[in-house]
PDB file of C-alpha atoms in Angstrom:
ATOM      1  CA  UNK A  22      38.354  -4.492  23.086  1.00 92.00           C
ATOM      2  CA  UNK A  23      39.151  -0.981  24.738  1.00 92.00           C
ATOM      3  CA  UNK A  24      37.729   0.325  21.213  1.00 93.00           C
ATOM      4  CA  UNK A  25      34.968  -1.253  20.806  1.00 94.00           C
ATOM      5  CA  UNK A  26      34.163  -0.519  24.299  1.00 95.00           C
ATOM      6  CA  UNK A  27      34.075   3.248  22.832  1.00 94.00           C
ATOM      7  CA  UNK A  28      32.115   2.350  20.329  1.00 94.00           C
ATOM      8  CA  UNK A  29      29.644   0.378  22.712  1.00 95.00           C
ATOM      9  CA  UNK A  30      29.006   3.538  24.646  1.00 94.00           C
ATOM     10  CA  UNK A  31      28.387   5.324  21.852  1.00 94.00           C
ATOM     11  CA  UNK A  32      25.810   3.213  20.200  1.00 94.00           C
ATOM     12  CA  UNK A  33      24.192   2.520  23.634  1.00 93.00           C
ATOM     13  CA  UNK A  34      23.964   6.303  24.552  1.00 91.00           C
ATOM     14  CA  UNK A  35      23.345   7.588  20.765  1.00 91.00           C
ATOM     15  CA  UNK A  36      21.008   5.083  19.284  1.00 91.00           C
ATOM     16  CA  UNK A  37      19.939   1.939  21.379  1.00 91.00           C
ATOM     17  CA  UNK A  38      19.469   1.571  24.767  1.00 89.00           C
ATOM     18  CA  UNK A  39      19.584  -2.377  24.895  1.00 90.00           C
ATOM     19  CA  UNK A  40      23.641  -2.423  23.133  1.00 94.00           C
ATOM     20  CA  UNK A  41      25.649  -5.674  23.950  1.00 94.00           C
ATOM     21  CA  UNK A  42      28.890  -4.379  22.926  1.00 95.00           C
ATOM     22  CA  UNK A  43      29.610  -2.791  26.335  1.00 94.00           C
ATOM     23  CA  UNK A  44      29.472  -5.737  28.070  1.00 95.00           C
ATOM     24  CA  UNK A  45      30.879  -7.838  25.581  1.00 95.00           C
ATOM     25  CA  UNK A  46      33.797  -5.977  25.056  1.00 95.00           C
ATOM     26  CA  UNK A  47      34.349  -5.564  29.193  1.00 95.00           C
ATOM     27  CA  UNK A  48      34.325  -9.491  29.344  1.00 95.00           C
ATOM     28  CA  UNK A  49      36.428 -10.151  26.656  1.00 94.00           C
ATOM     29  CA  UNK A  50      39.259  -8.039  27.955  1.00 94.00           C
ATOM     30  CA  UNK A  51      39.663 -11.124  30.809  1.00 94.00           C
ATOM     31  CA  UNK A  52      39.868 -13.995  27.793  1.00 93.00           C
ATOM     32  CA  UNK A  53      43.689 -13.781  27.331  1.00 92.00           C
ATOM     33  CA  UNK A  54      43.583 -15.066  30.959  1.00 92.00           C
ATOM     34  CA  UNK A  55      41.413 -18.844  30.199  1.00 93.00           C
ATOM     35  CA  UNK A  56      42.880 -19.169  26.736  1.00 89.00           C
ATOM     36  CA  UNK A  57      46.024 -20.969  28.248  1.00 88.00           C
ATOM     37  CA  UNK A  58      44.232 -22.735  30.733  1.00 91.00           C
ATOM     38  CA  UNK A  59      44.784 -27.224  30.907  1.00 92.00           C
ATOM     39  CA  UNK A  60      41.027 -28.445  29.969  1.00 91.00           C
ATOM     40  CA  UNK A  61      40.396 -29.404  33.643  1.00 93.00           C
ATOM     41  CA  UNK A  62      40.935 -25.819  34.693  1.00 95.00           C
ATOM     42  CA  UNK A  63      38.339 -24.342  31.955  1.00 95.00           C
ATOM     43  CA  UNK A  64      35.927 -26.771  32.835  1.00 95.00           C
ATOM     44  CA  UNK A  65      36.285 -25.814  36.612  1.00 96.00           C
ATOM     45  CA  UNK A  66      35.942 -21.564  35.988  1.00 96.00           C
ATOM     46  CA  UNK A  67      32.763 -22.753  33.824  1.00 96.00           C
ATOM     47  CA  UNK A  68      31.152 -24.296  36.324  1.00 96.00           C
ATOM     48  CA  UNK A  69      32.197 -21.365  38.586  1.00 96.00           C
ATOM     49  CA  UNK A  70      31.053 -18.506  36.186  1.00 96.00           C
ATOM     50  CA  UNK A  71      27.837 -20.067  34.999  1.00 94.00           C
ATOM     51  CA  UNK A  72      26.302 -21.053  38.440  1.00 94.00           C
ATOM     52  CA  UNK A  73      27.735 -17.475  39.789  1.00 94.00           C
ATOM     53  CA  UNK A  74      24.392 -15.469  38.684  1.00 92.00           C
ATOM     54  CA  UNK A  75      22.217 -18.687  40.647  1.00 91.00           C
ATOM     55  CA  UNK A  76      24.273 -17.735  43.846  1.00 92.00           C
ATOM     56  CA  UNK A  77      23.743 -13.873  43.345  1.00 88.00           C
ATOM     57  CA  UNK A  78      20.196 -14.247  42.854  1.00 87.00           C
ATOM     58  CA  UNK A  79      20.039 -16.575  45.775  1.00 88.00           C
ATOM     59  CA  UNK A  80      21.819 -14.113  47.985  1.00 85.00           C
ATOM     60  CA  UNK A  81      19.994 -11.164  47.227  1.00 81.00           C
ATOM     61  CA  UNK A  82      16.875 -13.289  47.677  1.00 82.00           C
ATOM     62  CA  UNK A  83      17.771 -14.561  50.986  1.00 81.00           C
ATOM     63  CA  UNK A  84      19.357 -11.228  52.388  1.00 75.00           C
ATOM     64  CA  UNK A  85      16.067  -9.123  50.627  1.00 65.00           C
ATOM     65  CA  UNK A  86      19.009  -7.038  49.181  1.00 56.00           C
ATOM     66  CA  UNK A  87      18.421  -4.914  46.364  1.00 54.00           C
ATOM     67  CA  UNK A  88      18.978  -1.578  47.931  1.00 60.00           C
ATOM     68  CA  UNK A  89      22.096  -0.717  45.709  1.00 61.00           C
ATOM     69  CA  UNK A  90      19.724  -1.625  42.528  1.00 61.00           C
ATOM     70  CA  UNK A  91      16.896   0.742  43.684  1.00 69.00           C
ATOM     71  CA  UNK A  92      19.627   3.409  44.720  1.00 73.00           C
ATOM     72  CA  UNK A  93      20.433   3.647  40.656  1.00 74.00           C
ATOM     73  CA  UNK A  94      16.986   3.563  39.704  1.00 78.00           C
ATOM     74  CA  UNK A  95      16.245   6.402  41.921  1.00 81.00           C
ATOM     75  CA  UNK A  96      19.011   7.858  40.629  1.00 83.00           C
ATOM     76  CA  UNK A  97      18.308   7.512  37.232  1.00 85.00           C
ATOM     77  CA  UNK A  98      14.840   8.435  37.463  1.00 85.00           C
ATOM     78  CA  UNK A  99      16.022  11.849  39.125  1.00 88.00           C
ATOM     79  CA  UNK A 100      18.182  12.251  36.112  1.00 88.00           C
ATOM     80  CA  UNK A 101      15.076  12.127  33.768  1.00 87.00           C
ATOM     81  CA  UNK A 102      13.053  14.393  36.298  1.00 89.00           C
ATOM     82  CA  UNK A 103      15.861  16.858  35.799  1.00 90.00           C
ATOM     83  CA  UNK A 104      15.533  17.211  32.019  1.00 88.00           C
ATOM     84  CA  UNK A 105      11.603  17.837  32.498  1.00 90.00           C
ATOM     85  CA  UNK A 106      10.661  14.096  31.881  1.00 91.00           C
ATOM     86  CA  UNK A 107       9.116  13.185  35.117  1.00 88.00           C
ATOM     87  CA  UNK A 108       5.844  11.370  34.506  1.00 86.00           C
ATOM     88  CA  UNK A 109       6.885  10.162  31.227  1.00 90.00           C
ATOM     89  CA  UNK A 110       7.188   6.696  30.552  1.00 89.00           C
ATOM     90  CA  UNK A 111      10.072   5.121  28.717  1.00 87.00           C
ATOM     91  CA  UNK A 112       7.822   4.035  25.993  1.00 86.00           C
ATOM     92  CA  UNK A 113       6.635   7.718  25.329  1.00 89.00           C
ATOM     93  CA  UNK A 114       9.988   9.190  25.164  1.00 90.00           C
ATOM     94  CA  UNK A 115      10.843   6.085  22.701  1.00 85.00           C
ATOM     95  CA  UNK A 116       7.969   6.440  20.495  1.00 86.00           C
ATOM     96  CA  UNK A 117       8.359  10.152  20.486  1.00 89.00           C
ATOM     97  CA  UNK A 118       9.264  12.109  16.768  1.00 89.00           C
ATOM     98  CA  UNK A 119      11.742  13.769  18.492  1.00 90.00           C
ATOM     99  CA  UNK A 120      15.625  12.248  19.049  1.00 90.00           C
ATOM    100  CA  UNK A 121      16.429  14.424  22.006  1.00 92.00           C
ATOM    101  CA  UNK A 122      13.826  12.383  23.352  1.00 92.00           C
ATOM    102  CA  UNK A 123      15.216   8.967  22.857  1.00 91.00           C
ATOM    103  CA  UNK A 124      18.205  10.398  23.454  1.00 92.00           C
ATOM    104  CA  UNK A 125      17.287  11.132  27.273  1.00 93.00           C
ATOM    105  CA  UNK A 126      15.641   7.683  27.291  1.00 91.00           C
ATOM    106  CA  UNK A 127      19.041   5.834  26.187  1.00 91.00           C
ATOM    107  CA  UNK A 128      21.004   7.639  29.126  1.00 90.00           C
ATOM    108  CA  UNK A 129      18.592   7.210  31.670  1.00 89.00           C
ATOM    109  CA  UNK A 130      18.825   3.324  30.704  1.00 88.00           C
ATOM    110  CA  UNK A 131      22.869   3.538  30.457  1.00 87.00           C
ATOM    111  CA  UNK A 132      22.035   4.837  34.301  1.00 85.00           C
ATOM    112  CA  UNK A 133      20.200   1.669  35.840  1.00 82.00           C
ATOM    113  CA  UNK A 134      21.625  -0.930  33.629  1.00 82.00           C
ATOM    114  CA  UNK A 135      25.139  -1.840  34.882  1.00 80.00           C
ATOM    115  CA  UNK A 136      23.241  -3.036  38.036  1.00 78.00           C
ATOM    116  CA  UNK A 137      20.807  -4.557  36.521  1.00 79.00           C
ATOM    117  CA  UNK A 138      23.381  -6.558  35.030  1.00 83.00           C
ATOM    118  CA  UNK A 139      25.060  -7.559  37.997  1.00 83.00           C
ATOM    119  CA  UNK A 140      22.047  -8.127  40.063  1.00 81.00           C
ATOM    120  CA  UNK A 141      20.870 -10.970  37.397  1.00 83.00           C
ATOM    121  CA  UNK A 142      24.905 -11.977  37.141  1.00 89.00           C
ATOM    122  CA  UNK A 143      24.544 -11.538  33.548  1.00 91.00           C
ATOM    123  CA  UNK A 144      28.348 -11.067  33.264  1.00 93.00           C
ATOM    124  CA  UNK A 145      29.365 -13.812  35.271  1.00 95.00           C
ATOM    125  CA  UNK A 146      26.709 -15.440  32.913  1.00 93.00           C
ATOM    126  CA  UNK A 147      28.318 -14.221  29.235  1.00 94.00           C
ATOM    127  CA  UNK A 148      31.881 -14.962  30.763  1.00 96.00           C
ATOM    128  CA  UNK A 149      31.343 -18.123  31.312  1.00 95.00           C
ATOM    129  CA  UNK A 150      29.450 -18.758  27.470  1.00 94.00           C
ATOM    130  CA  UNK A 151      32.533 -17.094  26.401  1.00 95.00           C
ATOM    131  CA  UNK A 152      35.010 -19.654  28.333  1.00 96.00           C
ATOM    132  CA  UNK A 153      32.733 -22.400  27.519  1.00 94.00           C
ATOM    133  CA  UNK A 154      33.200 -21.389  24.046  1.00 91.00           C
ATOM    134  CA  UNK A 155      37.418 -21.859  24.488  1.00 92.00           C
ATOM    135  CA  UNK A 156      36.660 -25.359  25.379  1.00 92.00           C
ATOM    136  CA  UNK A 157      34.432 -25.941  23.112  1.00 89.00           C
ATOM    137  CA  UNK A 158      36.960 -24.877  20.348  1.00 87.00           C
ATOM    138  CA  UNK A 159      39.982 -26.910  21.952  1.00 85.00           C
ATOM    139  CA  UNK A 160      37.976 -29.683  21.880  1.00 82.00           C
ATOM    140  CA  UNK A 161      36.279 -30.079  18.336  1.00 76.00           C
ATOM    141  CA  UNK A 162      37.138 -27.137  16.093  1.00 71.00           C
ATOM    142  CA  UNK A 163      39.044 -29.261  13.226  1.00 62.00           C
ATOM    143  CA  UNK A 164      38.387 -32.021  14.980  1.00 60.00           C
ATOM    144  CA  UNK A 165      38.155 -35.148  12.657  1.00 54.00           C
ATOM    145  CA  UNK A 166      35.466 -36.972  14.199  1.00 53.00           C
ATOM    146  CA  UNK A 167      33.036 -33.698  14.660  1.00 55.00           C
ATOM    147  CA  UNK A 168      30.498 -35.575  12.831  1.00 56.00           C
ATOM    148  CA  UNK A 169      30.028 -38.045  14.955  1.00 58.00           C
ATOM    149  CA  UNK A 170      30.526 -36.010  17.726  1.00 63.00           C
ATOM    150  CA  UNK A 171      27.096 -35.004  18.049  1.00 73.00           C
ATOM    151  CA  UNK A 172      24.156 -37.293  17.693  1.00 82.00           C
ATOM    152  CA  UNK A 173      20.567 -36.520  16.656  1.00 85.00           C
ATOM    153  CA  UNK A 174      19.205 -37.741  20.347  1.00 89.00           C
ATOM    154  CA  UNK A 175      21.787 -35.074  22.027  1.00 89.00           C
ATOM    155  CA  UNK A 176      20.351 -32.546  19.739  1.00 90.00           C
ATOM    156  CA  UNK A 177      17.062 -33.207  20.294  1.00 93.00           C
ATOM    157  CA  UNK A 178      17.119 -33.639  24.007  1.00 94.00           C
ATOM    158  CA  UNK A 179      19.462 -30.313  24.337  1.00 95.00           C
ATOM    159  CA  UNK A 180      16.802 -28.584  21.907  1.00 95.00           C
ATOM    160  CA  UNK A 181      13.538 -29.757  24.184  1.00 96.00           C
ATOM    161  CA  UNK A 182      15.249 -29.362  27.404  1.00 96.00           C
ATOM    162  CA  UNK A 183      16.239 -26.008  26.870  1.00 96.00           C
ATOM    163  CA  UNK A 184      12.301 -25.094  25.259  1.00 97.00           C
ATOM    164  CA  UNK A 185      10.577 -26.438  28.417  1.00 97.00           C
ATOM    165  CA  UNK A 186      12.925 -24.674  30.858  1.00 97.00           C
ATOM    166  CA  UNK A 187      12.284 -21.360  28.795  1.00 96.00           C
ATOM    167  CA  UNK A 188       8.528 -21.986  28.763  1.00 96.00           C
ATOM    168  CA  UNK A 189       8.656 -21.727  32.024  1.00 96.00           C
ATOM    169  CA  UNK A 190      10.871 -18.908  32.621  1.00 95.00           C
ATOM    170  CA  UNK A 191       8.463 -16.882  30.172  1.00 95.00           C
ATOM    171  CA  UNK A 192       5.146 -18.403  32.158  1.00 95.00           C
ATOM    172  CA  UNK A 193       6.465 -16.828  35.368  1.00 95.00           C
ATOM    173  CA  UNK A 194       7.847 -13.786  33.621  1.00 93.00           C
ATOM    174  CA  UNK A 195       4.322 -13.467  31.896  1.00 93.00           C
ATOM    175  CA  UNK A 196       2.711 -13.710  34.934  1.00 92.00           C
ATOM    176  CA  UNK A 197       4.533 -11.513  37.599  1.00 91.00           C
ATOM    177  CA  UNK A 198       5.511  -8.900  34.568  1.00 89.00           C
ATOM    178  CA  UNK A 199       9.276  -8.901  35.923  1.00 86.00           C
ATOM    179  CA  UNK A 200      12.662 -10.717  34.209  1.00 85.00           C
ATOM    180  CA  UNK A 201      13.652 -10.833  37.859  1.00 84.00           C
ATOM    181  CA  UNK A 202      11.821 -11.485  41.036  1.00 84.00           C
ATOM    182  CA  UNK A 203      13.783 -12.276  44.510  1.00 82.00           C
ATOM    183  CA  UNK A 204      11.763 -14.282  45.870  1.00 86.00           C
ATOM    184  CA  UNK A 205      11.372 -18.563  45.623  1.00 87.00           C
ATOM    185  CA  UNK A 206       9.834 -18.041  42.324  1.00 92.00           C
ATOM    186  CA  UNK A 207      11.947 -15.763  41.113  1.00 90.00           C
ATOM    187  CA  UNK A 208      15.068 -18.565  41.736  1.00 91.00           C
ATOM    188  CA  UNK A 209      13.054 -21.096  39.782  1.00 93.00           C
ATOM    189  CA  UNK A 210      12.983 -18.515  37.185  1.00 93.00           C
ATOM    190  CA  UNK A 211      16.335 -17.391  37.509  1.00 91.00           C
ATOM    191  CA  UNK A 212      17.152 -21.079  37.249  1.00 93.00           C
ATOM    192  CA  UNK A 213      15.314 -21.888  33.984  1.00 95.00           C
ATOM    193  CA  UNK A 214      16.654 -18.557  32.560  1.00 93.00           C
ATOM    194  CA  UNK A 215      20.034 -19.311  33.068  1.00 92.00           C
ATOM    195  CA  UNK A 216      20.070 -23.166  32.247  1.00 94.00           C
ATOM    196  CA  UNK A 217      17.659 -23.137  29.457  1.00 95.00           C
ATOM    197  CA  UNK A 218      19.671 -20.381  27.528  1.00 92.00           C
ATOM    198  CA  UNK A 219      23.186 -22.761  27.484  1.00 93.00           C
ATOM    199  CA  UNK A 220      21.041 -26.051  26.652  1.00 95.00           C
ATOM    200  CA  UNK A 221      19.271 -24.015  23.610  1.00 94.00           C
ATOM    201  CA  UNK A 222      22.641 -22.232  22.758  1.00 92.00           C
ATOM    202  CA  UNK A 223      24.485 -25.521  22.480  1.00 92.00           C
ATOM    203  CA  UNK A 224      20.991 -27.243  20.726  1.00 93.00           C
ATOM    204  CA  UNK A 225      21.496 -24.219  18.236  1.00 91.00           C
ATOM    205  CA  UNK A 226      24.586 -24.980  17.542  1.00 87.00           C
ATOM    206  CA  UNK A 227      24.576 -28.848  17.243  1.00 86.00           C
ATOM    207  CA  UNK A 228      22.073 -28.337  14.761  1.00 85.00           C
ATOM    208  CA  UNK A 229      24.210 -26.069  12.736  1.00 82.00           C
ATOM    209  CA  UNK A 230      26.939 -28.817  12.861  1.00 79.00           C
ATOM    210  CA  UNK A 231      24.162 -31.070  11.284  1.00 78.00           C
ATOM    211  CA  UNK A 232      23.709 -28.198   8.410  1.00 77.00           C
ATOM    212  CA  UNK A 233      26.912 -28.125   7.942  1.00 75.00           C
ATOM    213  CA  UNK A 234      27.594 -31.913   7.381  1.00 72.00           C
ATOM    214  CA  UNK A 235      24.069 -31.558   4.909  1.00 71.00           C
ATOM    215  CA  UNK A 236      25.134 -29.160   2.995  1.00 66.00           C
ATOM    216  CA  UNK A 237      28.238 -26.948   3.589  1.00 62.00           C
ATOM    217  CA  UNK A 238      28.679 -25.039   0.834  1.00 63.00           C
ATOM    218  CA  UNK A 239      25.210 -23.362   1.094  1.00 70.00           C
ATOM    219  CA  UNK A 240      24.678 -22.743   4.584  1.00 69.00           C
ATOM    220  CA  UNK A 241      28.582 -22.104   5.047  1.00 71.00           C
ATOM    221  CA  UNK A 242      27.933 -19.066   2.682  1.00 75.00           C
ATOM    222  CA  UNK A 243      25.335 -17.005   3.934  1.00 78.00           C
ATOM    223  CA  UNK A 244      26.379 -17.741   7.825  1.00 82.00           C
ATOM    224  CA  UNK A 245      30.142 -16.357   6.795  1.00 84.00           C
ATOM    225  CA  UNK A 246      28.992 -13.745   5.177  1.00 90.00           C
ATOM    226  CA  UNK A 247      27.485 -12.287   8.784  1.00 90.00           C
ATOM    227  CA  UNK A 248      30.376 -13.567  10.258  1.00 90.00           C
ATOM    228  CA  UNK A 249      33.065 -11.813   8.598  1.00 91.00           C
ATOM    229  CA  UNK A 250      30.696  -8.374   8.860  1.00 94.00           C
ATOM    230  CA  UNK A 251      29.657  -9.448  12.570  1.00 95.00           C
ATOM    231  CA  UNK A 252      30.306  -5.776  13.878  1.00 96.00           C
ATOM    232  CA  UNK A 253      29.038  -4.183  10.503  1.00 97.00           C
ATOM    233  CA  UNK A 254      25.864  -6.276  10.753  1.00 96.00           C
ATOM    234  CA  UNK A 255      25.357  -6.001  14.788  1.00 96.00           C
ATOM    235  CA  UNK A 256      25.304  -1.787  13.775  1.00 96.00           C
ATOM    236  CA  UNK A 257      23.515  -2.007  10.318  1.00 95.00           C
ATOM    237  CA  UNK A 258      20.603  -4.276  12.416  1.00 94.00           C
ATOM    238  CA  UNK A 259      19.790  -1.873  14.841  1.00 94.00           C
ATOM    239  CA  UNK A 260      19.924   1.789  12.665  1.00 93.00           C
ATOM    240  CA  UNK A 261      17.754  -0.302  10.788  1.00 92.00           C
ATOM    241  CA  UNK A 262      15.605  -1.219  13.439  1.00 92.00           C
ATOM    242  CA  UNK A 263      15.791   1.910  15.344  1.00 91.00           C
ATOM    243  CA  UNK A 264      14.180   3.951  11.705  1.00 91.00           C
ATOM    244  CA  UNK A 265      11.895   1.330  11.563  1.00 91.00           C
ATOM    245  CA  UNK A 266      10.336   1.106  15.214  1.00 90.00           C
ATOM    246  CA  UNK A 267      11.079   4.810  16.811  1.00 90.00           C
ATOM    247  CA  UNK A 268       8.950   7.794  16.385  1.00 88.00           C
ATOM    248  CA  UNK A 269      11.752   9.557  14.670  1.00 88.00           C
ATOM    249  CA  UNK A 270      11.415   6.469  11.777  1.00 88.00           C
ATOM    250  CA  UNK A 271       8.559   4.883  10.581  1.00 89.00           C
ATOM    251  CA  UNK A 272       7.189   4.926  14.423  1.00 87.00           C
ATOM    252  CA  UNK A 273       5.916   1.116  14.319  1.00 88.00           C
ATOM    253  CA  UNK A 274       7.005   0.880  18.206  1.00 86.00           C
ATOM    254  CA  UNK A 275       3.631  -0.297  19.966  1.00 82.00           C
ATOM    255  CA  UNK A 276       1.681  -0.534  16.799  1.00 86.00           C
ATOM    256  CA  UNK A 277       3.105  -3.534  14.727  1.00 84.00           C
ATOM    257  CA  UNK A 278       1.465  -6.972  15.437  1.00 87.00           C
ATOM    258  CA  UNK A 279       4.019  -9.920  17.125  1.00 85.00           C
ATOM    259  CA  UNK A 280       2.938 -12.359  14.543  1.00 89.00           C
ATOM    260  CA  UNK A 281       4.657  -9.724  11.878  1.00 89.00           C
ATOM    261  CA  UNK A 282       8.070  -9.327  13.742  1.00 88.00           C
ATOM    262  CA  UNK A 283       9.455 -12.618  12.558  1.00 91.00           C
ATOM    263  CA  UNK A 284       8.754 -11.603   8.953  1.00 92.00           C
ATOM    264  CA  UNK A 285      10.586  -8.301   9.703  1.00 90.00           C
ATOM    265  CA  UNK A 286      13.294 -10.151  11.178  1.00 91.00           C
ATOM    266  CA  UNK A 287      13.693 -12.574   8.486  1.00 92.00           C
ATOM    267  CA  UNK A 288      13.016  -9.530   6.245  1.00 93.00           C
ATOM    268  CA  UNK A 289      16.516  -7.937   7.064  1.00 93.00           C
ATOM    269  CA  UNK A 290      18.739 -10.624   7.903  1.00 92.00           C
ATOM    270  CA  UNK A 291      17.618 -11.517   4.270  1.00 92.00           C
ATOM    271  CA  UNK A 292      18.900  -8.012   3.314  1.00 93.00           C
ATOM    272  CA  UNK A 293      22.395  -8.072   5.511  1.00 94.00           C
ATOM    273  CA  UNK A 294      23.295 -11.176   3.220  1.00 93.00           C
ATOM    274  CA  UNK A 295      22.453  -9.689   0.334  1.00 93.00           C
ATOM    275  CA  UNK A 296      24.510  -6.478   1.269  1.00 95.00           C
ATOM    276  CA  UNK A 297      27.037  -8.464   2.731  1.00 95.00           C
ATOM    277  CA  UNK A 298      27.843 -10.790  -0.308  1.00 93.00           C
ATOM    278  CA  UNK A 299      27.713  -7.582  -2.538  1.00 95.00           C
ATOM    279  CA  UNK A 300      30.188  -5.486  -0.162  1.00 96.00           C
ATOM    280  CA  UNK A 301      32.640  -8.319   0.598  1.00 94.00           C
ATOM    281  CA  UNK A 302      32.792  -9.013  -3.208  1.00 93.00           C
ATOM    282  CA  UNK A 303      34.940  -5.318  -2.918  1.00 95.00           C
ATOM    283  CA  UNK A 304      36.258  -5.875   0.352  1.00 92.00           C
ATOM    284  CA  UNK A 305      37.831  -8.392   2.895  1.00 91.00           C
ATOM    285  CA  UNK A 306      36.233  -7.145   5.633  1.00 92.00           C
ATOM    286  CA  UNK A 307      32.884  -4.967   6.685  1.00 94.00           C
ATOM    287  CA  UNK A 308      32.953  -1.292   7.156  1.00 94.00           C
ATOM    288  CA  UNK A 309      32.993  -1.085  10.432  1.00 95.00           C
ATOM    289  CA  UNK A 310      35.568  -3.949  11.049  1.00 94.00           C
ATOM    290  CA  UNK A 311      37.998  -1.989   8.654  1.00 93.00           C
ATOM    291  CA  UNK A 312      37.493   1.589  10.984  1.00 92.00           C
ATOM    292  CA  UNK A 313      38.121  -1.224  14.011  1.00 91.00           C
ATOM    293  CA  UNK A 314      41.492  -2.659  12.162  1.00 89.00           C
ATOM    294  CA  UNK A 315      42.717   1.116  10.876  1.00 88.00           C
ATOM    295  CA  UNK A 316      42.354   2.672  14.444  1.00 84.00           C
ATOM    296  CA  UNK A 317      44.105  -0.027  15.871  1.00 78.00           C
TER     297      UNK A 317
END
């Protein structure tokens, strides 16, 4: 976890702003602590870590208290003034042809964002996913009756719940142009964000279950495939992306219709399997997951 950390900071200064590994790899290095845990126990820190970023929220909300948050956005926005950027939005320096550009961009982001994470309790949020994830495991990973395990009204219900609570989360983000607001709607939002993420999540994955049950073989195939490569894939996705939508690349940032960014997306998961099933017919393991397994 420490190295992927490093490599997290690289590809969030280097090439993408928006990297997950960072965090990821920060919350992971607390899992050997819930692994051992009776099932009573993980169910209690879930409950604890998943309504954490509803209490946060609340606080700040009721206490008006996002000074530290605005402290690192001044700060950050000094730190682009500095390198001659003031006045420029973060969309220009994206869009721009040149990579010092970007480059500025990424580390004026890597600035703000730890805050912004902890001001939403995003961490608490992705612990908890994780620890819900150990339970999860414990309780029906080669489990015998998984099949019956989840029924088709559970999957539906878990699938519309979590739609309508994210339709409204992305009404009120639509309309007060903010992820985050502290104020009574912003709670409600918070609320439907956080919620409406786990019910879809879970929706997802009962309805992979299903797949799986369908038709194994197939689906089991492709889904490995980015499995095994997770890291490889996670890296390859965004280089990728990054020549695709910054000005340095085929500049399409700003330009390309939504309607077409499904297609793209499609487009190059459709390519990772391809690329995958060819490389792993050589290999065990991706590229980058054999530079993780050598340097450790």
């Amino acid at each position: 976890m420490r190295f992927l950390l490093c490599i997290g900071l690289c590809h969030m200064m280097v090439i993408w702003h928006g990297d997950i590994l960072v965090l990821y790899s920060l919350v992971a290095l607390t899992l050997p602590w819930f692994i051992r845990l009776p099932d009573h126990r993980l169910l209690a820190a879930i409950l604890l870590l998943l309504t954490a970023p509803l209490v946060i929220h609340a606080l700040a909300t009721l206490t008006n208290d996002a000074v530290i948050w605005s402290y690192l956005k001044s700060q950050a926005t000094h730190f682009k003034a500095s390198f001659g950027y003031a006045g420029i939005t973060l969309l220009e320096m994206r869009t721009s042809n040149s990579p010092i550009d970007v480059f500025i961009a990424n580390l004026y982001s890597t600035i703000s964002r730890p805050m912004s994470y902890f001001i939403s309790g995003r961490p608490f949020q992705v612990l908890g996913q994780f620890v819900l994830g150990i339970y999860l495991a414990k309780k029906f990973v080669h489990c015998a009756s998984l099949k019956r395990s989840v029924s088709k009204q559970t999957t539906l219900m878990l699938i519309i719940s979590g739609l309508i609570l994210n339709l409204v989360y992305a009404t009120i983000k639509a309309k007060t142009g903010s992820p985050i607001s502290f104020n009574q709607i912003g709670l409600i939002q918070g609320f439907c964000y956080h919620l409406g993420a786990i019910l879809l999540a879970l929706g997802y994955m009962s309805v992979l279950v299903k797949l799986f049950n369908y038709n194994q073989g197939r689906i089991a195939g492709w889904l490995s495939v980015l499995g095994r490569m997770s890291l490889s894939m996670y890296l390859m996705q965004t280089m990728l992306c990054v020549m695709l939508f910054y000005g340095y690349g085929l500049a399409l940032m700003n330009t390309l219709p939504f309607y077409l960014i499904p297609i793209f997306g499609i487009g190059i998961l459709g390519i990772q399997v391809a690329f995958g099933k060819w490389w792993l017919h050589f290999c065990r393991q991706g590229p980058a997951e054999m530079i993780w397994r050598k340097v450790l």
